[in-house]
Every structure is written in structure tokens, then in C-alpha cells.
Short mmCIF file of C-alpha atoms and ligand atoms in Angstrom, two decimals:
data_model
loop_
_atom_site.label_atom_id
_atom_site.label_comp_id
_atom_site.label_asym_id
_atom_site.label_seq_id
_atom_site.Cartn_x
_atom_site.Cartn_y
_atom_site.Cartn_z
CA MET A 1 0.00 0.00 0.00
CA ALA A 2 1.26 3.50 -0.87
CA ALA A 3 2.33 5.66 2.07
CA LEU A 4 -0.05 8.39 3.18
CA PRO A 5 0.86 11.82 1.77
CA SER A 6 2.58 13.97 4.35
CA PHE A 7 0.82 16.43 6.64
CA ARG A 8 4.21 17.99 7.52
CA LEU A 9 5.14 21.45 6.27
CA ASP A 10 8.91 21.33 6.72
CA GLY A 11 10.68 23.73 4.36
CA ARG A 12 7.45 25.60 3.54
CA VAL A 13 6.97 29.33 3.99
CA ALA A 14 3.60 30.72 5.04
CA ILE A 15 1.98 34.13 5.38
CA VAL A 16 -0.80 34.48 7.95
CA THR A 17 -2.64 37.81 8.09
CA GLY A 18 -4.11 39.06 11.34
CA ALA A 19 -1.71 36.76 13.20
CA ASN A 20 -1.41 38.76 16.44
CA THR A 21 -4.44 37.20 18.08
CA GLY A 22 -7.37 34.81 17.84
CA ILE A 23 -7.76 32.50 14.88
CA GLY A 24 -4.79 33.92 12.95
CA GLN A 25 -2.49 33.34 15.90
CA ALA A 26 -3.72 29.77 16.37
CA ILE A 27 -3.24 28.99 12.67
CA ALA A 28 0.25 30.56 12.63
CA VAL A 29 1.26 28.41 15.60
CA ALA A 30 -0.20 25.26 14.03
CA LEU A 31 1.64 25.86 10.74
CA GLY A 32 4.85 26.50 12.69
CA ALA A 33 4.37 23.32 14.72
CA ALA A 34 4.00 21.40 11.44
CA GLY A 35 7.40 22.73 10.31
CA ALA A 36 6.65 25.90 8.33
CA ARG A 37 8.41 29.25 8.61
CA VAL A 38 5.70 31.82 9.22
CA ALA A 39 5.42 35.49 8.24
CA LEU A 40 3.00 37.20 10.61
CA VAL A 41 1.24 40.13 8.96
CA GLY A 42 -0.95 42.71 10.65
CA ARG A 43 -1.35 46.18 12.06
CA SER A 44 -0.63 45.27 15.71
CA GLY A 45 2.44 43.96 17.51
CA MET A 46 2.97 40.22 17.08
CA ASP A 47 4.84 39.68 20.36
CA GLU A 48 2.51 37.03 21.77
CA THR A 49 2.49 34.98 18.55
CA GLU A 50 6.26 35.35 18.16
CA ALA A 51 6.77 34.08 21.72
CA ARG A 52 4.58 31.06 21.01
CA LEU A 53 6.52 30.31 17.81
CA ASP A 54 9.84 30.73 19.65
CA ALA A 55 8.63 28.23 22.24
CA ILE A 56 8.22 25.55 19.55
CA GLY A 57 11.36 26.53 17.61
CA ALA A 58 9.52 27.80 14.51
CA ALA A 59 11.11 30.57 12.41
CA HIS A 60 9.05 33.71 11.96
CA LEU A 61 9.03 37.23 10.58
CA ALA A 62 6.65 40.00 11.65
CA ILE A 63 5.45 42.46 9.02
CA ARG A 64 3.45 45.53 10.04
CA ALA A 65 0.75 46.34 7.50
CA ASP A 66 -2.68 47.91 7.55
CA LEU A 67 -4.92 45.61 5.53
CA SER A 68 -7.84 47.98 5.16
CA THR A 69 -6.66 48.59 1.59
CA PRO A 70 -4.85 46.30 -0.89
CA GLU A 71 -1.96 48.74 -1.24
CA PRO A 72 0.58 46.75 0.84
CA ALA A 73 -0.17 43.38 -0.82
CA ALA A 74 2.68 43.25 -3.35
CA GLN A 75 5.19 44.66 -0.85
CA ILE A 76 4.26 42.00 1.75
CA VAL A 77 4.94 39.19 -0.73
CA GLU A 78 8.23 40.82 -1.78
CA GLU A 79 9.32 41.11 1.85
CA VAL A 80 8.57 37.43 2.49
CA LEU A 81 10.45 36.42 -0.67
CA GLY A 82 13.40 38.53 0.50
CA TRP A 83 13.31 36.80 3.90
CA ALA A 84 12.73 33.20 2.87
CA GLY A 85 13.24 33.04 -0.91
CA GLN A 86 9.85 31.43 -1.51
CA LEU A 87 6.18 31.54 -0.57
CA ASP A 88 4.17 28.34 -0.32
CA ILE A 89 1.11 29.15 1.79
CA LEU A 90 -1.10 32.22 2.18
CA VAL A 91 -3.74 32.33 4.91
CA ASN A 92 -6.12 35.26 4.41
CA ASN A 93 -7.38 35.56 7.98
CA ALA A 94 -7.52 39.30 8.85
CA GLY A 95 -11.12 40.40 9.05
CA ILE A 96 -13.56 42.73 10.76
CA ILE A 97 -17.27 42.81 11.52
CA ARG A 98 -19.71 45.72 11.99
CA ARG A 99 -23.20 45.25 13.42
CA ALA A 100 -26.30 47.33 12.59
CA ASP A 101 -29.82 46.77 11.30
CA ALA A 102 -29.99 46.67 7.51
CA LEU A 103 -32.24 49.75 7.55
CA GLU A 104 -29.57 51.73 9.36
CA PHE A 105 -26.43 50.23 7.81
CA THR A 106 -23.93 52.90 6.69
CA GLU A 107 -21.80 53.00 3.58
CA GLU A 108 -18.74 53.36 5.83
CA ASP A 109 -19.56 50.08 7.62
CA TRP A 110 -20.20 48.44 4.27
CA ASP A 111 -16.93 49.56 2.66
CA ALA A 112 -14.69 48.93 5.68
CA VAL A 113 -15.80 45.31 6.04
CA VAL A 114 -15.99 44.40 2.36
CA ASP A 115 -12.61 46.01 1.67
CA THR A 116 -10.75 44.23 4.47
CA ASN A 117 -12.51 40.86 4.29
CA LEU A 118 -12.89 40.49 0.53
CA LYS A 119 -10.99 43.06 -1.55
CA VAL A 120 -7.72 42.78 0.35
CA ALA A 121 -7.99 38.98 0.46
CA PHE A 122 -8.27 38.96 -3.33
CA PHE A 123 -5.31 41.25 -3.94
CA LEU A 124 -3.13 39.35 -1.48
CA ALA A 125 -4.07 36.13 -3.28
CA GLN A 126 -3.21 37.84 -6.58
CA ALA A 127 0.20 38.95 -5.25
CA ALA A 128 0.87 35.43 -3.92
CA GLY A 129 -0.48 33.84 -7.11
CA ARG A 130 1.93 35.85 -9.25
CA HIS A 131 4.72 34.03 -7.42
CA MET A 132 2.99 30.65 -7.07
CA VAL A 133 1.62 30.19 -10.60
CA PRO A 134 5.03 30.27 -12.32
CA ARG A 135 6.36 27.86 -9.64
CA LYS A 136 3.39 25.54 -10.21
CA ALA A 137 2.89 25.13 -6.45
CA GLY A 138 1.12 26.87 -3.60
CA LYS A 139 -1.74 26.80 -1.13
CA ILE A 140 -4.17 29.61 -0.41
CA ILE A 141 -6.55 29.32 2.52
CA ASN A 142 -9.24 31.94 3.04
CA ILE A 143 -10.93 32.26 6.41
CA ALA A 144 -14.61 32.35 5.57
CA SER A 145 -17.54 32.03 8.02
CA LEU A 146 -20.84 30.30 8.69
CA LEU A 147 -22.16 33.44 6.98
CA SER A 148 -20.61 32.11 3.78
CA PHE A 149 -23.53 29.64 3.97
CA GLN A 150 -26.17 31.41 6.08
CA GLY A 151 -27.67 34.91 6.21
CA GLY A 152 -27.23 36.02 9.81
CA VAL A 153 -28.78 39.24 11.12
CA ARG A 154 -27.45 42.79 11.54
CA VAL A 155 -24.18 42.01 9.72
CA ALA A 156 -24.99 42.91 6.10
CA SER A 157 -21.47 43.72 4.95
CA TYR A 158 -19.95 40.79 6.83
CA THR A 159 -22.34 38.28 5.25
CA ALA A 160 -21.74 39.82 1.82
CA SER A 161 -17.96 39.69 2.30
CA LYS A 162 -17.84 36.11 3.59
CA SER A 163 -20.30 34.80 0.98
CA GLY A 164 -18.17 36.60 -1.60
CA LEU A 165 -15.03 35.02 -0.18
CA ALA A 166 -16.49 31.52 -0.65
CA GLY A 167 -17.26 32.41 -4.28
CA LEU A 168 -13.82 33.90 -4.80
CA THR A 169 -12.28 30.73 -3.36
CA LYS A 170 -14.05 28.71 -6.06
CA LEU A 171 -13.06 31.12 -8.83
CA LEU A 172 -9.38 31.11 -7.85
CA ALA A 173 -9.47 27.32 -7.49
CA CYS A 174 -10.80 26.99 -11.04
CA GLU A 175 -8.19 29.38 -12.47
CA TRP A 176 -5.20 28.07 -10.55
CA ALA A 177 -5.85 24.34 -10.01
CA PRO A 178 -4.36 23.68 -13.47
CA HIS A 179 -1.17 25.34 -12.16
CA GLY A 180 -0.88 23.02 -9.14
CA ILE A 181 -2.25 25.54 -6.64
CA ASN A 182 -4.88 24.63 -4.08
CA VAL A 183 -7.28 27.42 -3.11
CA ASN A 184 -9.69 26.53 -0.32
CA ALA A 185 -11.43 28.14 2.63
CA ILE A 186 -12.22 27.29 6.23
CA ALA A 187 -15.53 28.39 7.76
CA PRO A 188 -15.12 28.65 11.52
CA GLY A 189 -18.26 28.33 13.62
CA TYR A 190 -18.49 30.35 16.84
CA PHE A 191 -15.01 30.77 18.33
CA VAL A 192 -13.86 32.57 21.45
CA THR A 193 -11.99 35.59 20.01
CA ASN A 194 -12.27 39.40 19.91
CA ASN A 195 -14.56 39.04 16.88
CA THR A 196 -17.30 37.41 18.98
CA GLU A 197 -16.82 39.43 22.17
CA ALA A 198 -20.06 41.39 21.67
CA LEU A 199 -22.03 38.16 21.17
CA ARG A 200 -20.48 36.52 24.23
CA ASN A 201 -21.22 39.59 26.35
CA ASP A 202 -24.92 39.35 25.42
CA ALA A 203 -26.10 36.63 27.81
CA ASP A 204 -29.18 35.72 25.75
CA ARG A 205 -27.29 35.49 22.42
CA HIS A 206 -24.48 33.57 24.10
CA SER A 207 -26.73 30.86 25.52
CA ALA A 208 -28.92 30.69 22.37
CA ILE A 209 -25.81 30.08 20.25
CA LEU A 210 -24.42 27.54 22.69
CA ALA A 211 -27.71 25.63 22.76
CA ARG A 212 -27.59 25.23 18.95
CA ILE A 213 -24.02 23.88 18.75
CA PRO A 214 -24.16 20.06 18.72
CA ALA A 215 -20.66 19.84 20.22
CA GLY A 216 -21.99 21.76 23.25
CA GLN A 217 -19.19 24.34 23.41
CA TRP A 218 -17.86 27.40 21.61
CA GLY A 219 -14.75 26.73 19.53
CA ASP A 220 -11.23 27.21 20.82
CA PRO A 221 -9.05 28.79 18.06
CA ALA A 222 -6.61 25.87 18.46
CA ASP A 223 -9.39 23.66 17.02
CA LEU A 224 -8.77 25.29 13.62
CA GLY A 225 -5.10 24.29 13.44
CA GLY A 226 -5.73 20.79 12.09
CA ALA A 227 -7.88 21.98 9.20
CA ALA A 228 -5.36 24.68 8.27
CA VAL A 229 -2.37 22.31 8.37
CA PHE A 230 -4.29 19.73 6.35
CA LEU A 231 -5.31 22.19 3.62
CA ALA A 232 -1.73 23.56 3.52
CA SER A 233 -0.19 20.10 3.17
CA ASP A 234 0.41 17.57 0.40
CA ALA A 235 -2.42 15.54 1.90
CA ALA A 236 -4.89 18.03 0.38
CA ARG A 237 -3.34 18.12 -3.10
CA TYR A 238 -6.59 17.09 -4.87
CA ILE A 239 -8.88 19.40 -2.86
CA HIS A 240 -9.86 22.59 -4.70
CA GLY A 241 -12.44 25.28 -4.05
CA ILE A 242 -14.08 23.96 -0.89
CA THR A 243 -15.18 25.93 2.15
CA LEU A 244 -14.64 23.53 5.02
CA PRO A 245 -16.82 24.16 8.08
CA VAL A 246 -15.12 23.70 11.45
CA ASP A 247 -18.15 24.49 13.54
CA GLY A 248 -18.90 21.89 16.21
CA GLY A 249 -21.73 20.62 13.98
CA TRP A 250 -23.60 23.95 13.67
CA LEU A 251 -24.37 23.55 9.95
CA ALA A 252 -25.39 19.93 10.40
CA ARG A 253 -28.25 21.01 12.61
P1 LIG B 301 -10.06 38.91 15.89
O1 LIG B 301 -9.40 38.50 17.17
O2 LIG B 301 -10.85 40.16 15.85
O3 LIG B 301 -8.97 38.89 14.75
C1 LIG B 301 -9.07 39.65 13.58
C2 LIG B 301 -7.68 39.84 13.05
O4 LIG B 301 -7.72 40.64 11.85
C3 LIG B 301 -6.81 40.61 14.05
O5 LIG B 301 -5.50 40.13 13.98
C4 LIG B 301 -6.90 42.02 13.51
O6 LIG B 301 -5.84 42.86 13.93
C5 LIG B 301 -6.83 41.73 12.03
N1 LIG B 301 -7.24 42.90 11.27
C6 LIG B 301 -8.45 43.44 11.19
N2 LIG B 301 -8.41 44.55 10.42
C7 LIG B 301 -7.11 44.69 10.02
C8 LIG B 301 -6.42 45.65 9.23
N3 LIG B 301 -7.04 46.71 8.69
N4 LIG B 301 -5.10 45.48 9.02
C9 LIG B 301 -4.45 44.44 9.57
N5 LIG B 301 -5.04 43.50 10.34
C10 LIG B 301 -6.37 43.64 10.56
O7 LIG B 301 -11.08 37.79 15.51
P2 LIG B 301 -10.91 36.31 14.92
O8 LIG B 301 -12.13 35.60 15.30
O9 LIG B 301 -9.59 35.72 15.26
O10 LIG B 301 -11.00 36.61 13.37
C11 LIG B 301 -10.13 36.06 12.41
C12 LIG B 301 -10.92 35.72 11.15
O11 LIG B 301 -11.84 34.68 11.46
C13 LIG B 301 -11.74 36.89 10.61
O12 LIG B 301 -11.67 36.89 9.20
C14 LIG B 301 -13.15 36.54 11.07
O13 LIG B 301 -14.13 37.09 10.25
C15 LIG B 301 -13.11 35.02 10.97
N6 LIG B 301 -14.15 34.31 11.72
C16 LIG B 301 -14.19 34.34 13.07
C17 LIG B 301 -15.19 33.63 13.74
C18 LIG B 301 -15.27 33.56 15.23
O14 LIG B 301 -16.18 32.93 15.77
N7 LIG B 301 -14.38 34.14 15.97
C19 LIG B 301 -16.13 32.91 13.02
C20 LIG B 301 -16.07 32.92 11.63
C21 LIG B 301 -15.07 33.61 10.98
P3 LIG B 301 -6.02 43.77 15.25
O15 LIG B 301 -5.95 42.85 16.44
O16 LIG B 301 -4.86 44.69 15.15
O17 LIG B 301 -7.35 44.45 15.13
#
């Protein structure tokens, strides 16, 4: 019997956006633990993530960039290529959410969320793709949402951005699969991070959400590491264009 393809990422170089905290931090640490060198990109200090990567002996580089516009995308990829000589994995994780009734939703809240969650993700993928396509290798993982599948309430621009991100994942998969690049997404369920702080502080919403999760608990960001490592590895070489829910069974309900 043929050996299983490897889940290890030794020798690979990854970019994770929004890696200072939450889901991005957990994914950066998981990729590092699997052997990758990790470039941590975001607008805040990466000290906590860097300390966690140091603790497991994983190489890292921190790049300060404001991802509210696509302007820094090409420069980020250049900086990583200068540091490591290659780029194998891009995780588009940085994202924001704004809450308001649809009747009151402002253009500012629309643009801020769609630009960061969707537009910047595309132009980072484009910058990475310009390096990956000629090399005929690469993995792009977009962090989507349950609202890539469902409507939600009071989060018009977030739902639009995350539904768009699932579509974009399929488009890029179709264009780049012939070049040996895997483009996929992960849809986290409800995870304990800054993003969900408002929901967790609302006692009624918190218990209503909890009651609907078959696994009976909110997600710990570390629970996303396995899916990210898998999609970044040779084990996922024939997987293209999926949005993989990691949601404690929420969508199964
Ligand atoms: P989070 O703690 O709020 O993390 C968001 C990350 O994005 C932070 O690192 C943040 O940096 C970064 N970011 C936002 N705007 C940025 C900008 N303009 N420039 C650079 N970095 C920026 O929440 P999270 O839950 O870990 O979110 C990570 C991703 O998971 C997001 O795309 C989110 O939509 C998605 N997600 C989360 C859940 C959940 O339950 N938590 C569920 C589904 C999807 P700062 O810390 O500097 O703001």
C-alpha cells in the first residue's frame, strides 16, 4: 500500500494575516508546529504569537501592515520572498465585523468590512499567485464564516464579504488548479476571540448560540489548526475550491 501523503510542512513558507491574536495566531502556531516558517502580517504587535513560535522553535518574521486597503499586498509578498526566498502558503485571515440593522447600515460600515474581508484577500491572493503560478505550487486558505452559507442578522457587509469570499475561493481554485495551486477556505463556527466578544457579552445570544451547537461548546481557536495544516499540506493536493466548516456541527443542525 502506498504511504499516506505527508501532513508535515517542513521547508514551507507561510503568510498568515491578522496573526497577532485569535484564529490567525492559532493557525500561525499550528503551521509553525507542522514545520513551516511563518510570516505574521498585521497592524498590531505580534509579540505574543512570536513568543509562542519561539517556544516551539519555529522561524518567523513579523510584518506591520494595515490591511484595510490592498496597497501593501505586493510589498508583503516581496518582503517574504526577500526573507525566505519562496512563498508556499497564504492564509487570508484578517477580518472585521460591523453590526447594525440593515435599515440603518452605513456606507462606511459596508466599505470597511468588504474592503478588508474580501478586496484585500483577493489582492493578497493575486500577489501570492503571481509568485505561485510560475512555480506551479502553492496553497491559499481563506478564512470564511458560517455566513458564507447562512444569512445572519445585523451584519450585512460581513455576510456579503464572507459569501463573496467563498465564491472567490471557487473562482481562484478553477483558475489556478491547473497550475498546481490549491485554493480553499475554512468556515469557523463560533469561536472565542475578539470578533465574537459582543455576542459573548450578550447573555441571551451567548446561551442561544451555545444551545444550537451540537458539540456543546464554543470553539477554541486551536481547534482550527488541524484543518489549516491539512489544507496547507500535500495531503490536500486534490482538494480545490471547498469551504470547510469547522463548527462543532452547527451547519449539520
Ligand atoms: P479577531 O481577534 O478580531 O482577529 C481579527 C484579526 O484581523 C486581528 O489580527 C486584527 O488585527 C486583524 N485585522 C483586522 N483589520 C485589520 C487591518 N485593517 N489590518 C491588519 N489586520 C487587521 O477575531 P478572529 O475571530 O480571530 O477573526 C479572524 C478571522 O476569522 C476573521 O476573518 C473573522 O471574520 C473570521 N471568523 C471568526 C469567527 C469567530 O467565531 N471568531 C467565526 C467565523 C469567521 P487587530 O488585532 O490589530 O485588530
